Amino acid sequence: MKVLLGIGGSDDSIRALEKTVERTANVDDDLTVAIVDNPSVERSREDIETRVTELLDERGVEATVRLLDGDAGSALVDLAENEGFDQLVLGGGETSPMGKIQIGSIAEFVLLNSHVTVTLVR
Amino acid sequence: MSDRTFSDAVADPYDAPPLSFTDREDRTIEVRAYDGSDEEMEALVEMYDAFDPSDRAQGIPPGREDRIRDWLENILDEDCLNVIAWDGGEVAGHATLVPDGDAYELAIFVHQTYQRAGIGTRLIKALLGYGRVSGVEKVWLTVERWNRAAVGLYQTVGFETSDAESFELEMTIRLAEPPDEEGG
């Protein structure tokens, strides 16, 4: 399966990265990691990229890493639709102090607009 | 800290618990602050264990007893404010304020058996009263926009919509004037 993981650096996106790399190590998925710009996150792109390559090396997983510019949601949907991906994977939201799940704006856009199957990682 | 907006005006002051009233089904309901005991915690576990999953909001209450316990331990912590509506020894509803920086996040749950009996309104007013006397200045919450009953309840007690841009509506209320700015 051709899988596109979108990661903007929020904690839930890092968790989605870890779980997706883990899954890819176990099944024979063709993984692309797209690093996107999440304006509500302070982590730099370089930090995120380092984290991604470290984790891939650690698990011995091969994946294409790409940097996407512009609006994260639309860039991810575009890429997934135009390059024949089977699935678009994102972090499943942050939790509030109360424990309520809050879906981020990127996931919200992708859920409503993507014609490719979307997976939110919990 | 956050860019959440709060009204400049202080909301109506509500009475703090303990208080009691007769609900629309003629049941005597007592509202009291959580006393920190294991007995009350167990009564809450029981209520949430029997909670209808269709009344969940944004993943809470969670759906398994071990997860309910983890979640309750977190929100029954000493720095949180909890009030419980009792029908004798049975929990009819529970409302909580959880600290979040300089504000508190609110949630309220009324068990299915006790809904549409006027308990939610009394319970949330008691929680806001408890918050006010405990020095809480600002409270926020999120609510699914299709949940008209809940949105209506929050508006009735003085919450105003502060963010309507995402999946959930965010609403806020001010319980006290901001502290005086100390001169440098």
PDB file of C-alpha atoms in Angstrom:
ATOM      1  CA  MET A   1       0.000   0.000   0.000  1.00  0.00           C
ATOM      2  CA  LYS A   2       1.240   3.476  -0.852  1.00  0.00           C
ATOM      3  CA  VAL A   3       1.030   5.558   2.308  1.00  0.00           C
ATOM      4  CA  LEU A   4       1.516   9.305   2.742  1.00  0.00           C
ATOM      5  CA  LEU A   5       2.173  10.500   6.296  1.00  0.00           C
ATOM      6  CA  GLY A   6       1.767  14.215   6.912  1.00  0.00           C
ATOM      7  CA  ILE A   7       3.671  15.620   9.858  1.00  0.00           C
ATOM      8  CA  GLY A   8       3.774  19.218  11.055  1.00  0.00           C
ATOM      9  CA  GLY A   9       5.608  18.705  14.343  1.00  0.00           C
ATOM     10  CA  SER A  10       2.757  18.705  16.870  1.00  0.00           C
ATOM     11  CA  ASP A  11       2.976  15.997  19.533  1.00  0.00           C
ATOM     12  CA  ASP A  12       0.193  13.967  17.958  1.00  0.00           C
ATOM     13  CA  SER A  13       1.920  14.122  14.576  1.00  0.00           C
ATOM     14  CA  ILE A  14       5.120  12.783  16.160  1.00  0.00           C
ATOM     15  CA  ARG A  15       3.086   9.927  17.660  1.00  0.00           C
ATOM     16  CA  ALA A  16       1.565   9.242  14.238  1.00  0.00           C
ATOM     17  CA  LEU A  17       5.100   9.139  12.804  1.00  0.00           C
ATOM     18  CA  GLU A  18       6.233   6.612  15.395  1.00  0.00           C
ATOM     19  CA  LYS A  19       3.231   4.343  14.904  1.00  0.00           C
ATOM     20  CA  THR A  20       3.363   4.560  11.111  1.00  0.00           C
ATOM     21  CA  VAL A  21       7.088   3.776  10.959  1.00  0.00           C
ATOM     22  CA  GLU A  22       6.450   0.865  13.323  1.00  0.00           C
ATOM     23  CA  ARG A  23       3.676  -0.392  11.062  1.00  0.00           C
ATOM     24  CA  THR A  24       5.778   0.044   7.935  1.00  0.00           C
ATOM     25  CA  ALA A  25       8.512  -2.050   9.547  1.00  0.00           C
ATOM     26  CA  ASN A  26       5.998  -4.887   9.948  1.00  0.00           C
ATOM     27  CA  VAL A  27       4.068  -4.713   6.684  1.00  0.00           C
ATOM     28  CA  ASP A  28       5.381  -3.971   3.250  1.00  0.00           C
ATOM     29  CA  ASP A  29       4.037  -0.445   2.825  1.00  0.00           C
ATOM     30  CA  ASP A  30       5.580   2.120   0.522  1.00  0.00           C
ATOM     31  CA  LEU A  31       5.897   5.107   2.877  1.00  0.00           C
ATOM     32  CA  THR A  32       6.366   8.770   2.061  1.00  0.00           C
ATOM     33  CA  VAL A  33       6.769  11.212   4.939  1.00  0.00           C
ATOM     34  CA  ALA A  34       5.721  14.757   4.042  1.00  0.00           C
ATOM     35  CA  ILE A  35       6.902  17.455   6.419  1.00  0.00           C
ATOM     36  CA  VAL A  36       4.456  20.350   6.349  1.00  0.00           C
ATOM     37  CA  ASP A  37       4.216  23.757   7.890  1.00  0.00           C
ATOM     38  CA  ASN A  38       1.987  23.842  10.989  1.00  0.00           C
ATOM     39  CA  PRO A  39       1.778  27.498  12.089  1.00  0.00           C
ATOM     40  CA  SER A  40       0.729  26.517  15.626  1.00  0.00           C
ATOM     41  CA  VAL A  41       3.910  24.506  16.214  1.00  0.00           C
ATOM     42  CA  GLU A  42       7.244  25.854  17.393  1.00  0.00           C
ATOM     43  CA  ARG A  43       9.430  22.878  16.420  1.00  0.00           C
ATOM     44  CA  SER A  44      11.571  23.799  13.409  1.00  0.00           C
ATOM     45  CA  ARG A  45      11.410  21.882  10.145  1.00  0.00           C
ATOM     46  CA  GLU A  46      15.036  20.847  10.607  1.00  0.00           C
ATOM     47  CA  ASP A  47      14.187  19.348  14.010  1.00  0.00           C
ATOM     48  CA  ILE A  48      11.274  17.439  12.544  1.00  0.00           C
ATOM     49  CA  GLU A  49      13.375  16.201   9.627  1.00  0.00           C
ATOM     50  CA  THR A  50      16.102  15.012  12.012  1.00  0.00           C
ATOM     51  CA  ARG A  51      13.514  13.182  14.086  1.00  0.00           C
ATOM     52  CA  VAL A  52      12.096  11.533  10.982  1.00  0.00           C
ATOM     53  CA  THR A  53      15.439  10.321   9.612  1.00  0.00           C
ATOM     54  CA  GLU A  54      16.600   9.145  13.045  1.00  0.00           C
ATOM     55  CA  LEU A  55      13.469   7.093  13.540  1.00  0.00           C
ATOM     56  CA  LEU A  56      13.630   5.600  10.046  1.00  0.00           C
ATOM     57  CA  ASP A  57      17.286   4.625  10.553  1.00  0.00           C
ATOM     58  CA  GLU A  58      16.548   3.187  13.983  1.00  0.00           C
ATOM     59  CA  ARG A  59      13.778   0.950  12.654  1.00  0.00           C
ATOM     60  CA  GLY A  60      15.582   0.169   9.412  1.00  0.00           C
ATOM     61  CA  VAL A  61      12.648   1.488   7.405  1.00  0.00           C
ATOM     62  CA  GLU A  62      13.051   3.031   3.979  1.00  0.00           C
ATOM     63  CA  ALA A  63      10.858   5.989   3.168  1.00  0.00           C
ATOM     64  CA  THR A  64      10.864   9.028   0.962  1.00  0.00           C
ATOM     65  CA  VAL A  65      11.008  12.263   2.933  1.00  0.00           C
ATOM     66  CA  ARG A  66       9.588  15.390   1.293  1.00  0.00           C
ATOM     67  CA  LEU A  67       9.168  18.968   2.383  1.00  0.00           C
ATOM     68  CA  LEU A  68       5.866  20.585   1.388  1.00  0.00           C
ATOM     69  CA  ASP A  69       5.477  24.353   1.208  1.00  0.00           C
ATOM     70  CA  GLY A  70       2.333  26.411   1.538  1.00  0.00           C
ATOM     71  CA  ASP A  71      -0.928  25.513   3.227  1.00  0.00           C
ATOM     72  CA  ALA A  72      -0.400  22.119   4.850  1.00  0.00           C
ATOM     73  CA  GLY A  73      -3.859  20.634   4.383  1.00  0.00           C
ATOM     74  CA  SER A  74      -4.229  21.448   0.711  1.00  0.00           C
ATOM     75  CA  ALA A  75      -0.607  20.497  -0.077  1.00  0.00           C
ATOM     76  CA  LEU A  76      -1.155  17.056   1.482  1.00  0.00           C
ATOM     77  CA  VAL A  77      -4.466  16.437  -0.280  1.00  0.00           C
ATOM     78  CA  ASP A  78      -2.933  17.530  -3.612  1.00  0.00           C
ATOM     79  CA  LEU A  79       0.037  15.245  -3.244  1.00  0.00           C
ATOM     80  CA  ALA A  80      -2.033  12.253  -2.116  1.00  0.00           C
ATOM     81  CA  GLU A  81      -4.475  12.613  -4.995  1.00  0.00           C
ATOM     82  CA  ASN A  82      -1.990  13.416  -7.747  1.00  0.00           C
ATOM     83  CA  GLU A  83       0.564  10.733  -6.985  1.00  0.00           C
ATOM     84  CA  GLY A  84      -1.736   7.779  -6.481  1.00  0.00           C
ATOM     85  CA  PHE A  85      -1.493   7.273  -2.715  1.00  0.00           C
ATOM     86  CA  ASP A  86      -3.866   4.751  -1.109  1.00  0.00           C
ATOM     87  CA  GLN A  87      -3.920   6.365   2.279  1.00  0.00           C
ATOM     88  CA  LEU A  88      -3.149   9.668   3.963  1.00  0.00           C
ATOM     89  CA  VAL A  89      -2.116   9.368   7.623  1.00  0.00           C
ATOM     90  CA  LEU A  90      -2.189  12.180  10.208  1.00  0.00           C
ATOM     91  CA  GLY A  91      -2.001  12.692  13.951  1.00  0.00           C
ATOM     92  CA  GLY A  92      -5.372  12.156  15.616  1.00  0.00           C
ATOM     93  CA  GLY A  93      -5.519  15.340  17.646  1.00  0.00           C
ATOM     94  CA  GLU A  94      -4.262  16.771  20.904  1.00  0.00           C
ATOM     95  CA  THR A  95      -6.071  16.361  24.212  1.00  0.00           C
ATOM     96  CA  SER A  96      -7.169  19.273  26.378  1.00  0.00           C
ATOM     97  CA  PRO A  97      -6.377  19.395  30.146  1.00  0.00           C
ATOM     98  CA  MET A  98      -9.816  17.803  30.623  1.00  0.00           C
ATOM     99  CA  GLY A  99      -8.935  14.953  28.286  1.00  0.00           C
ATOM    100  CA  LYS A 100     -11.093  16.085  25.375  1.00  0.00           C
ATOM    101  CA  ILE A 101      -9.792  15.194  21.933  1.00  0.00           C
ATOM    102  CA  GLN A 102      -9.272  18.243  19.756  1.00  0.00           C
ATOM    103  CA  ILE A 103      -8.694  17.748  16.056  1.00  0.00           C
ATOM    104  CA  GLY A 104      -6.163  20.133  14.532  1.00  0.00           C
ATOM    105  CA  SER A 105      -6.917  22.436  11.623  1.00  0.00           C
ATOM    106  CA  ILE A 106      -4.799  20.415   9.170  1.00  0.00           C
ATOM    107  CA  ALA A 107      -6.647  17.170   9.974  1.00  0.00           C
ATOM    108  CA  GLU A 108      -9.955  18.983   9.765  1.00  0.00           C
ATOM    109  CA  PHE A 109      -9.215  20.277   6.258  1.00  0.00           C
ATOM    110  CA  VAL A 110      -7.886  16.917   5.088  1.00  0.00           C
ATOM    111  CA  LEU A 111     -10.879  14.973   6.457  1.00  0.00           C
ATOM    112  CA  LEU A 112     -13.345  17.210   4.685  1.00  0.00           C
ATOM    113  CA  ASN A 113     -11.484  17.513   1.382  1.00  0.00           C
ATOM    114  CA  SER A 114      -9.442  14.412   0.695  1.00  0.00           C
ATOM    115  CA  HIS A 115     -10.682  11.867  -1.844  1.00  0.00           C
ATOM    116  CA  VAL A 116      -7.994   9.526  -0.582  1.00  0.00           C
ATOM    117  CA  THR A 117      -8.740   7.446   2.545  1.00  0.00           C
ATOM    118  CA  VAL A 118      -7.632   9.251   5.694  1.00  0.00           C
ATOM    119  CA  THR A 119      -6.311   7.600   8.860  1.00  0.00           C
ATOM    120  CA  LEU A 120      -6.057   9.504  12.124  1.00  0.00           C
ATOM    121  CA  VAL A 121      -3.636   7.830  14.527  1.00  0.00           C
ATOM    122  CA  ARG A 122      -4.752   7.541  18.172  1.00  0.00           C
TER     123      ARG A 122
ATOM    124  CA  MET B   1      -0.385  31.594  27.134  1.00  0.00           C
ATOM    125  CA  SER B   2      -3.396  31.327  24.850  1.00  0.00           C
ATOM    126  CA  ASP B   3      -5.213  33.679  22.534  1.00  0.00           C
ATOM    127  CA  ARG B   4      -8.616  32.762  23.916  1.00  0.00           C
ATOM    128  CA  THR B   5     -10.910  35.752  24.366  1.00  0.00           C
ATOM    129  CA  PHE B   6     -12.971  36.353  27.483  1.00  0.00           C
ATOM    130  CA  SER B   7     -15.699  38.899  28.039  1.00  0.00           C
ATOM    131  CA  ASP B   8     -14.694  41.962  30.084  1.00  0.00           C
ATOM    132  CA  ALA B   9     -17.968  41.664  31.978  1.00  0.00           C
ATOM    133  CA  VAL B  10     -18.235  39.423  35.008  1.00  0.00           C
ATOM    134  CA  ALA B  11     -21.046  36.841  34.781  1.00  0.00           C
ATOM    135  CA  ASP B  12     -23.928  36.611  37.271  1.00  0.00           C
ATOM    136  CA  PRO B  13     -22.769  35.223  40.622  1.00  0.00           C
ATOM    137  CA  TYR B  14     -24.301  31.836  41.346  1.00  0.00           C
ATOM    138  CA  ASP B  15     -24.595  30.156  44.745  1.00  0.00           C
ATOM    139  CA  ALA B  16     -21.853  27.758  45.702  1.00  0.00           C
ATOM    140  CA  PRO B  17     -22.699  24.223  46.852  1.00  0.00           C
ATOM    141  CA  PRO B  18     -23.956  22.598  49.030  1.00  0.00           C
ATOM    142  CA  LEU B  19     -27.509  23.110  47.848  1.00  0.00           C
ATOM    143  CA  SER B  20     -30.524  20.983  47.117  1.00  0.00           C
ATOM    144  CA  PHE B  21     -33.622  21.165  44.935  1.00  0.00           C
ATOM    145  CA  THR B  22     -36.467  19.061  43.583  1.00  0.00           C
ATOM    146  CA  ASP B  23     -36.041  18.118  39.925  1.00  0.00           C
ATOM    147  CA  ARG B  24     -38.832  17.909  37.325  1.00  0.00           C
ATOM    148  CA  GLU B  25     -39.318  14.227  38.146  1.00  0.00           C
ATOM    149  CA  ASP B  26     -39.900  15.079  41.829  1.00  0.00           C
ATOM    150  CA  ARG B  27     -36.552  13.674  42.935  1.00  0.00           C
ATOM    151  CA  THR B  28     -34.638  15.472  45.665  1.00  0.00           C
ATOM    152  CA  ILE B  29     -31.216  16.257  44.264  1.00  0.00           C
ATOM    153  CA  GLU B  30     -28.338  17.413  46.422  1.00  0.00           C
ATOM    154  CA  VAL B  31     -25.358  19.196  44.914  1.00  0.00           C
ATOM    155  CA  ARG B  32     -22.119  19.022  46.885  1.00  0.00           C
ATOM    156  CA  ALA B  33     -18.429  19.589  46.221  1.00  0.00           C
ATOM    157  CA  TYR B  34     -16.458  16.349  45.850  1.00  0.00           C
ATOM    158  CA  ASP B  35     -15.158  15.456  49.327  1.00  0.00           C
ATOM    159  CA  GLY B  36     -12.019  13.657  48.140  1.00  0.00           C
ATOM    160  CA  SER B  37     -13.145  10.271  49.453  1.00  0.00           C
ATOM    161  CA  ASP B  38     -12.790   6.896  47.740  1.00  0.00           C
ATOM    162  CA  GLU B  39     -16.512   6.278  48.272  1.00  0.00           C
ATOM    163  CA  GLU B  40     -17.495   9.283  46.174  1.00  0.00           C
ATOM    164  CA  MET B  41     -14.892   8.374  43.554  1.00  0.00           C
ATOM    165  CA  GLU B  42     -16.385   4.848  43.330  1.00  0.00           C
ATOM    166  CA  ALA B  43     -19.887   6.305  42.948  1.00  0.00           C
ATOM    167  CA  LEU B  44     -18.571   8.392  40.042  1.00  0.00           C
ATOM    168  CA  VAL B  45     -16.915   5.357  38.434  1.00  0.00           C
ATOM    169  CA  GLU B  46     -20.275   3.600  38.633  1.00  0.00           C
ATOM    170  CA  MET B  47     -22.088   6.486  36.970  1.00  0.00           C
ATOM    171  CA  TYR B  48     -19.549   6.719  34.131  1.00  0.00           C
ATOM    172  CA  ASP B  49     -19.427   2.957  33.683  1.00  0.00           C
ATOM    173  CA  ALA B  50     -23.170   3.067  32.973  1.00  0.00           C
ATOM    174  CA  PHE B  51     -22.887   6.155  30.768  1.00  0.00           C
ATOM    175  CA  ASP B  52     -24.480   5.958  27.309  1.00  0.00           C
ATOM    176  CA  PRO B  53     -21.638   6.055  24.740  1.00  0.00           C
ATOM    177  CA  SER B  54     -23.786   8.213  22.459  1.00  0.00           C
ATOM    178  CA  ASP B  55     -23.532  10.979  25.064  1.00  0.00           C
ATOM    179  CA  ARG B  56     -19.750  11.025  24.925  1.00  0.00           C
ATOM    180  CA  ALA B  57     -18.156  14.267  23.837  1.00  0.00           C
ATOM    181  CA  GLN B  58     -14.714  14.486  22.222  1.00  0.00           C
ATOM    182  CA  GLY B  59     -13.670  11.157  23.677  1.00  0.00           C
ATOM    183  CA  ILE B  60     -14.871  11.652  27.257  1.00  0.00           C
ATOM    184  CA  PRO B  61     -16.016   9.960  29.358  1.00  0.00           C
ATOM    185  CA  PRO B  62     -13.828   7.104  28.111  1.00  0.00           C
ATOM    186  CA  GLY B  63     -15.487   3.758  27.580  1.00  0.00           C
ATOM    187  CA  ARG B  64     -13.737   1.214  29.772  1.00  0.00           C
ATOM    188  CA  GLU B  65     -13.507   1.057  33.549  1.00  0.00           C
ATOM    189  CA  ASP B  66      -9.693   1.232  33.666  1.00  0.00           C
ATOM    190  CA  ARG B  67      -9.751   4.248  31.348  1.00  0.00           C
ATOM    191  CA  ILE B  68     -12.557   5.844  33.366  1.00  0.00           C
ATOM    192  CA  ARG B  69     -10.407   5.467  36.494  1.00  0.00           C
ATOM    193  CA  ASP B  70      -7.334   6.994  34.820  1.00  0.00           C
ATOM    194  CA  TRP B  71      -9.394   9.888  33.562  1.00  0.00           C
ATOM    195  CA  LEU B  72     -11.141  10.468  36.926  1.00  0.00           C
ATOM    196  CA  GLU B  73      -7.860  10.356  38.836  1.00  0.00           C
ATOM    197  CA  ASN B  74      -6.656  13.169  36.639  1.00  0.00           C
ATOM    198  CA  ILE B  75      -9.717  15.415  37.038  1.00  0.00           C
ATOM    199  CA  LEU B  76     -10.369  14.653  40.715  1.00  0.00           C
ATOM    200  CA  ASP B  77      -6.905  15.966  41.526  1.00  0.00           C
ATOM    201  CA  GLU B  78      -6.623  18.513  44.347  1.00  0.00           C
ATOM    202  CA  ASP B  79      -6.093  21.459  42.009  1.00  0.00           C
ATOM    203  CA  CYS B  80      -9.350  20.713  40.154  1.00  0.00           C
ATOM    204  CA  LEU B  81     -12.829  21.727  41.314  1.00  0.00           C
ATOM    205  CA  ASN B  82     -15.536  19.062  41.227  1.00  0.00           C
ATOM    206  CA  VAL B  83     -19.217  19.128  42.105  1.00  0.00           C
ATOM    207  CA  ILE B  84     -21.549  16.146  42.149  1.00  0.00           C
ATOM    208  CA  ALA B  85     -25.361  15.990  41.939  1.00  0.00           C
ATOM    209  CA  TRP B  86     -26.664  13.198  44.170  1.00  0.00           C
ATOM    210  CA  ASP B  87     -29.948  11.330  44.203  1.00  0.00           C
ATOM    211  CA  GLY B  88     -29.459   9.694  47.591  1.00  0.00           C
ATOM    212  CA  GLY B  89     -26.311   7.599  47.209  1.00  0.00           C
ATOM    213  CA  GLU B  90     -26.435   7.603  43.425  1.00  0.00           C
ATOM    214  CA  VAL B  91     -24.605  10.082  41.191  1.00  0.00           C
ATOM    215  CA  ALA B  92     -27.004  11.890  38.858  1.00  0.00           C
ATOM    216  CA  GLY B  93     -24.415  14.222  37.383  1.00  0.00           C
ATOM    217  CA  HIS B  94     -20.898  15.581  37.722  1.00  0.00           C
ATOM    218  CA  ALA B  95     -19.260  18.823  36.678  1.00  0.00           C
ATOM    219  CA  THR B  96     -15.598  19.745  36.826  1.00  0.00           C
ATOM    220  CA  LEU B  97     -13.130  22.597  36.375  1.00  0.00           C
ATOM    221  CA  VAL B  98      -9.594  21.589  35.392  1.00  0.00           C
ATOM    222  CA  PRO B  99      -6.807  24.178  35.567  1.00  0.00           C
ATOM    223  CA  ASP B 100      -5.275  25.282  32.277  1.00  0.00           C
ATOM    224  CA  GLY B 101      -2.751  28.081  32.767  1.00  0.00           C
ATOM    225  CA  ASP B 102      -4.587  31.151  34.066  1.00  0.00           C
ATOM    226  CA  ALA B 103      -8.031  29.709  33.246  1.00  0.00           C
ATOM    227  CA  TYR B 104     -10.037  26.528  33.855  1.00  0.00           C
ATOM    228  CA  GLU B 105     -11.579  24.085  31.396  1.00  0.00           C
ATOM    229  CA  LEU B 106     -15.148  23.013  32.197  1.00  0.00           C
ATOM    230  CA  ALA B 107     -17.048  19.810  31.506  1.00  0.00           C
ATOM    231  CA  ILE B 108     -20.400  18.533  32.746  1.00  0.00           C
ATOM    232  CA  PHE B 109     -22.092  15.146  32.468  1.00  0.00           C
ATOM    233  CA  VAL B 110     -25.606  14.172  33.489  1.00  0.00           C
ATOM    234  CA  HIS B 111     -26.508  10.486  33.491  1.00  0.00           C
ATOM    235  CA  GLN B 112     -29.201   9.492  30.960  1.00  0.00           C
ATOM    236  CA  THR B 113     -31.712   8.639  33.697  1.00  0.00           C
ATOM    237  CA  TYR B 114     -31.459  12.195  35.020  1.00  0.00           C
ATOM    238  CA  GLN B 115     -31.422  14.208  31.814  1.00  0.00           C
ATOM    239  CA  ARG B 116     -34.142  16.740  30.869  1.00  0.00           C
ATOM    240  CA  ALA B 117     -35.034  17.222  34.544  1.00  0.00           C
ATOM    241  CA  GLY B 118     -33.323  20.583  35.086  1.00  0.00           C
ATOM    242  CA  ILE B 119     -30.308  19.059  36.839  1.00  0.00           C
ATOM    243  CA  GLY B 120     -27.671  20.223  34.342  1.00  0.00           C
ATOM    244  CA  THR B 121     -28.560  23.897  34.810  1.00  0.00           C
ATOM    245  CA  ARG B 122     -28.464  23.660  38.617  1.00  0.00           C
ATOM    246  CA  LEU B 123     -25.252  21.641  38.536  1.00  0.00           C
ATOM    247  CA  ILE B 124     -23.339  23.987  36.234  1.00  0.00           C
ATOM    248  CA  LYS B 125     -24.499  27.039  38.226  1.00  0.00           C
ATOM    249  CA  ALA B 126     -23.281  25.344  41.412  1.00  0.00           C
ATOM    250  CA  LEU B 127     -19.911  24.637  39.774  1.00  0.00           C
ATOM    251  CA  LEU B 128     -19.549  28.240  38.615  1.00  0.00           C
ATOM    252  CA  GLY B 129     -20.540  29.405  42.120  1.00  0.00           C
ATOM    253  CA  TYR B 130     -17.924  27.093  43.579  1.00  0.00           C
ATOM    254  CA  GLY B 131     -15.379  28.410  41.081  1.00  0.00           C
ATOM    255  CA  ARG B 132     -16.157  32.014  41.964  1.00  0.00           C
ATOM    256  CA  VAL B 133     -15.708  31.503  45.723  1.00  0.00           C
ATOM    257  CA  SER B 134     -12.517  29.515  45.016  1.00  0.00           C
ATOM    258  CA  GLY B 135     -10.976  32.431  43.115  1.00  0.00           C
ATOM    259  CA  VAL B 136     -11.412  31.149  39.563  1.00  0.00           C
ATOM    260  CA  GLU B 137     -11.284  34.062  37.157  1.00  0.00           C
ATOM    261  CA  LYS B 138     -11.844  32.589  33.715  1.00  0.00           C
ATOM    262  CA  VAL B 139     -13.482  29.401  32.414  1.00  0.00           C
ATOM    263  CA  TRP B 140     -13.577  27.927  28.906  1.00  0.00           C
ATOM    264  CA  LEU B 141     -15.064  24.869  27.288  1.00  0.00           C
ATOM    265  CA  THR B 142     -15.545  23.264  23.906  1.00  0.00           C
ATOM    266  CA  VAL B 143     -18.801  21.757  22.704  1.00  0.00           C
ATOM    267  CA  GLU B 144     -19.806  19.952  19.536  1.00  0.00           C
ATOM    268  CA  ARG B 145     -21.778  22.493  17.513  1.00  0.00           C
ATOM    269  CA  TRP B 146     -24.648  20.070  16.799  1.00  0.00           C
ATOM    270  CA  ASN B 147     -25.232  19.632  20.542  1.00  0.00           C
ATOM    271  CA  ARG B 148     -27.875  22.342  20.779  1.00  0.00           C
ATOM    272  CA  ALA B 149     -29.039  21.352  24.263  1.00  0.00           C
ATOM    273  CA  ALA B 150     -25.531  21.804  25.654  1.00  0.00           C
ATOM    274  CA  VAL B 151     -24.845  25.035  23.744  1.00  0.00           C
ATOM    275  CA  GLY B 152     -28.176  26.395  25.023  1.00  0.00           C
ATOM    276  CA  LEU B 153     -27.313  25.458  28.600  1.00  0.00           C
ATOM    277  CA  TYR B 154     -23.932  27.189  28.407  1.00  0.00           C
ATOM    278  CA  GLN B 155     -25.509  30.333  26.932  1.00  0.00           C
ATOM    279  CA  THR B 156     -28.184  30.374  29.633  1.00  0.00           C
ATOM    280  CA  VAL B 157     -25.592  30.523  32.399  1.00  0.00           C
ATOM    281  CA  GLY B 158     -23.556  33.226  30.654  1.00  0.00           C
ATOM    282  CA  PHE B 159     -21.033  31.611  28.330  1.00  0.00           C
ATOM    283  CA  GLU B 160     -20.279  33.376  25.061  1.00  0.00           C
ATOM    284  CA  THR B 161     -18.877  31.823  21.886  1.00  0.00           C
ATOM    285  CA  SER B 162     -15.215  32.803  21.573  1.00  0.00           C
ATOM    286  CA  ASP B 163     -14.187  30.650  18.602  1.00  0.00           C
ATOM    287  CA  ALA B 164     -16.528  29.218  15.995  1.00  0.00           C
ATOM    288  CA  GLU B 165     -13.796  28.385  13.459  1.00  0.00           C
ATOM    289  CA  SER B 166     -13.157  24.729  14.268  1.00  0.00           C
ATOM    290  CA  PHE B 167     -15.090  21.475  14.563  1.00  0.00           C
ATOM    291  CA  GLU B 168     -16.081  22.342  18.109  1.00  0.00           C
ATOM    292  CA  LEU B 169     -17.393  25.647  19.366  1.00  0.00           C
ATOM    293  CA  GLU B 170     -15.251  27.247  22.033  1.00  0.00           C
ATOM    294  CA  MET B 171     -17.113  29.215  24.694  1.00  0.00           C
ATOM    295  CA  THR B 172     -15.819  31.326  27.578  1.00  0.00           C
ATOM    296  CA  ILE B 173     -17.063  33.098  30.685  1.00  0.00           C
ATOM    297  CA  ARG B 174     -15.493  35.478  33.203  1.00  0.00           C
ATOM    298  CA  LEU B 175     -16.216  34.852  36.908  1.00  0.00           C
ATOM    299  CA  ALA B 176     -14.082  37.633  38.386  1.00  0.00           C
ATOM    300  CA  GLU B 177     -12.399  40.894  37.450  1.00  0.00           C
ATOM    301  CA  PRO B 178      -8.771  40.467  36.426  1.00  0.00           C
ATOM    302  CA  PRO B 179      -6.375  41.089  39.344  1.00  0.00           C
ATOM    303  CA  ASP B 180      -5.172  44.705  39.595  1.00  0.00           C
ATOM    304  CA  GLU B 181      -2.012  45.315  37.626  1.00  0.00           C
ATOM    305  CA  GLU B 182       0.785  45.834  40.128  1.00  0.00           C
ATOM    306  CA  GLY B 183       2.872  48.873  39.219  1.00  0.00           C
ATOM    307  CA  GLY B 184       6.461  47.994  38.208  1.00  0.00           C
TER     308      GLY B 184
END
